[in-house]
C-alpha positions as CSV (number, residue, x, y, z in Angstrom):
1,M,-17.8,1.0,-22.4
2,V,-16.3,-0.2,-25.8
3,Q,-12.9,1.1,-24.5
4,R,-13.2,-0.5,-21.2
5,T,-13.9,-3.9,-22.8
6,S,-11.0,-3.6,-25.0
7,E,-8.7,-2.8,-22.2
8,K,-9.9,-6.0,-20.4
9,K,-8.7,-8.2,-23.3
10,K,-5.7,-6.4,-23.8
11,K,-2.8,-8.8,-23.2
12,T,0.3,-6.6,-22.8
13,Y,1.0,-3.2,-21.5
14,T,4.0,-0.6,-21.7
15,I,5.4,0.9,-18.5
16,S,3.8,4.2,-19.4
17,E,0.5,2.7,-19.5
18,L,0.7,1.0,-16.3
19,A,2.1,4.2,-14.9
20,K,-0.8,6.2,-16.1
21,E,-3.4,3.8,-15.0
22,F,-2.2,3.4,-11.5
23,D,-1.2,7.1,-11.3
24,I,2.2,6.3,-10.5
25,S,5.6,7.3,-11.8
26,T,7.5,4.9,-14.3
27,R,10.4,5.2,-11.9
28,T,8.2,3.5,-9.1
29,I,7.5,0.7,-11.6
30,R,11.2,0.4,-12.5
31,Y,12.0,0.2,-8.7
32,Y,9.6,-2.6,-8.2
33,E,11.5,-4.4,-11.0
34,E,14.8,-3.5,-9.3
35,V,13.9,-5.2,-6.0
36,G,12.5,-8.3,-7.7
37,L,8.6,-7.5,-7.3
38,L,8.0,-7.2,-10.9
39,S,9.8,-9.1,-13.9
40,P,8.5,-8.0,-17.3
41,K,9.5,-9.2,-20.7
42,R,11.5,-7.3,-23.0
43,T,11.4,-6.4,-26.7
44,S,14.2,-6.8,-28.9
45,G,14.9,-3.0,-28.4
46,N,14.9,-3.5,-24.8
47,Q,11.5,-2.0,-24.1
48,R,9.4,-3.6,-21.0
49,I,6.5,-5.3,-22.0
50,F,4.2,-6.1,-19.0
51,T,1.7,-9.1,-19.1
52,R,-1.7,-9.0,-17.2
53,K,0.0,-11.0,-14.5
54,D,2.3,-8.3,-14.1
55,R,-0.5,-5.9,-14.1
56,A,-2.0,-7.9,-11.4
57,K,1.0,-7.9,-9.1
58,L,1.4,-4.3,-9.6
59,K,-2.2,-3.8,-8.3
60,L,-1.2,-6.0,-5.4
61,I,2.0,-4.2,-4.6
62,L,0.2,-0.7,-4.6
63,R,-2.8,-2.3,-2.5
64,G,-0.1,-3.8,-0.1
65,K,1.7,-0.4,0.2
66,R,-1.5,1.4,1.0
67,L,-2.3,-1.0,3.7
68,G,1.2,-0.4,5.2
69,F,3.1,-3.4,4.4
70,S,6.8,-3.4,3.6
71,L,8.0,-4.0,0.2
72,E,9.8,-7.2,1.6
73,E,6.5,-8.5,3.1
74,I,4.7,-7.7,-0.3
75,K,7.4,-9.7,-2.0
76,E,7.1,-12.7,0.3
77,M,3.3,-12.7,0.0
78,I,3.4,-12.6,-3.8
79,E,6.3,-15.1,-3.8
80,M,4.4,-17.4,-1.6
81,Y,1.8,-18.2,-4.4
82,D,4.5,-19.5,-6.7
83,V,6.5,-21.4,-3.9
84,A,3.7,-23.1,-1.9
85,G,0.4,-22.3,-3.5
86,E,-2.6,-20.3,-2.6
87,P,-3.4,-21.7,0.6
88,E,0.0,-20.9,2.1
89,Q,0.0,-17.4,0.3
90,I,-3.3,-16.8,2.3
91,R,-1.8,-18.0,5.6
92,L,0.9,-15.6,5.2
93,T,-1.0,-12.7,4.2
94,L,-3.1,-13.3,7.1
95,K,-0.2,-13.5,9.5
96,Y,1.2,-10.2,8.2
97,G,-2.4,-8.7,8.2
98,D,-2.9,-9.7,12.0
99,K,0.4,-8.1,12.7
100,K,-0.5,-5.0,10.8
101,L,-4.0,-4.8,12.8
102,K,-2.2,-5.0,16.1
103,E,0.1,-2.2,15.1
104,I,-3.0,-0.1,14.0
105,E,-4.8,-1.1,17.3
106,E,-1.9,0.1,19.3
107,K,-1.4,3.4,17.3
108,I,-5.1,4.0,18.0
109,K,-4.6,3.6,21.5
110,E,-1.8,6.1,21.5
111,L,-3.7,8.5,19.7
112,E,-6.7,8.2,22.0
113,L,-4.4,8.9,24.9
114,L,-2.7,11.8,23.1
115,K,-6.2,13.3,22.4
116,E,-7.3,13.0,26.2
117,D,-3.9,14.6,27.2
118,L,-4.5,17.6,24.9
119,L,-8.3,17.8,25.8
120,N,-7.0,18.1,29.6
121,I,-4.5,20.7,28.7
122,R,-7.0,22.6,26.8
123,E,-9.4,22.7,29.8
124,I,-6.4,23.8,31.9
125,L,-5.6,26.6,29.6
126,I,-9.2,27.7,29.1
127,R,-9.7,28.0,32.8
128,R,-6.4,30.0,33.2
129,L,-7.2,32.3,30.3
130,K,-10.6,33.0,32.1
131,E,-8.7,33.7,35.4
132,L,-6.3,36.0,33.6
133,E,-9.2,37.8,31.7
134,S,-11.3,38.4,34.8
135,G,-8.5,39.8,36.8
136,S,-8.1,37.0,39.2
C-alpha cells in the first residue's frame, strides 16, 4: 500500500517506468511522441520526462487502441479538449464511438452469417459422411 500511495503522488516518470507500467515497449512510446500524441519534456541530458498529464494521455491512447480507434482519431479526441473544451471532446468521442459501434454491429452480423453457413455445411458433410460409411 505504501508503494501505491507514493506512486500516486509521483509527479514525473521516465519512459522506462511508463513502458513497464503499461507493459509496452519504449519504442511504442517514442512512436506516440513522433506522431504528436505525447510531448514529454526533456532534461538537460535530453532524457524524456513525462508528467502525470502525459501518463494520463498514454492511458487514453492505449484504451483508444484497445477499442479499435485509429491513432488519428485518438489524436483528434485528445486535442479537442485543448482546442474546444471538454463538451466538444465528449461530442467527438461519442461520434467516433457511435461509428465504431456500428462497425462492430456489422462485423457481428457478418460473423453470425458465417457461423450459419459453416453450420449448414457441417450438417451436409455429416450427412454425406454417414451415407458413405453406411455404403449408400
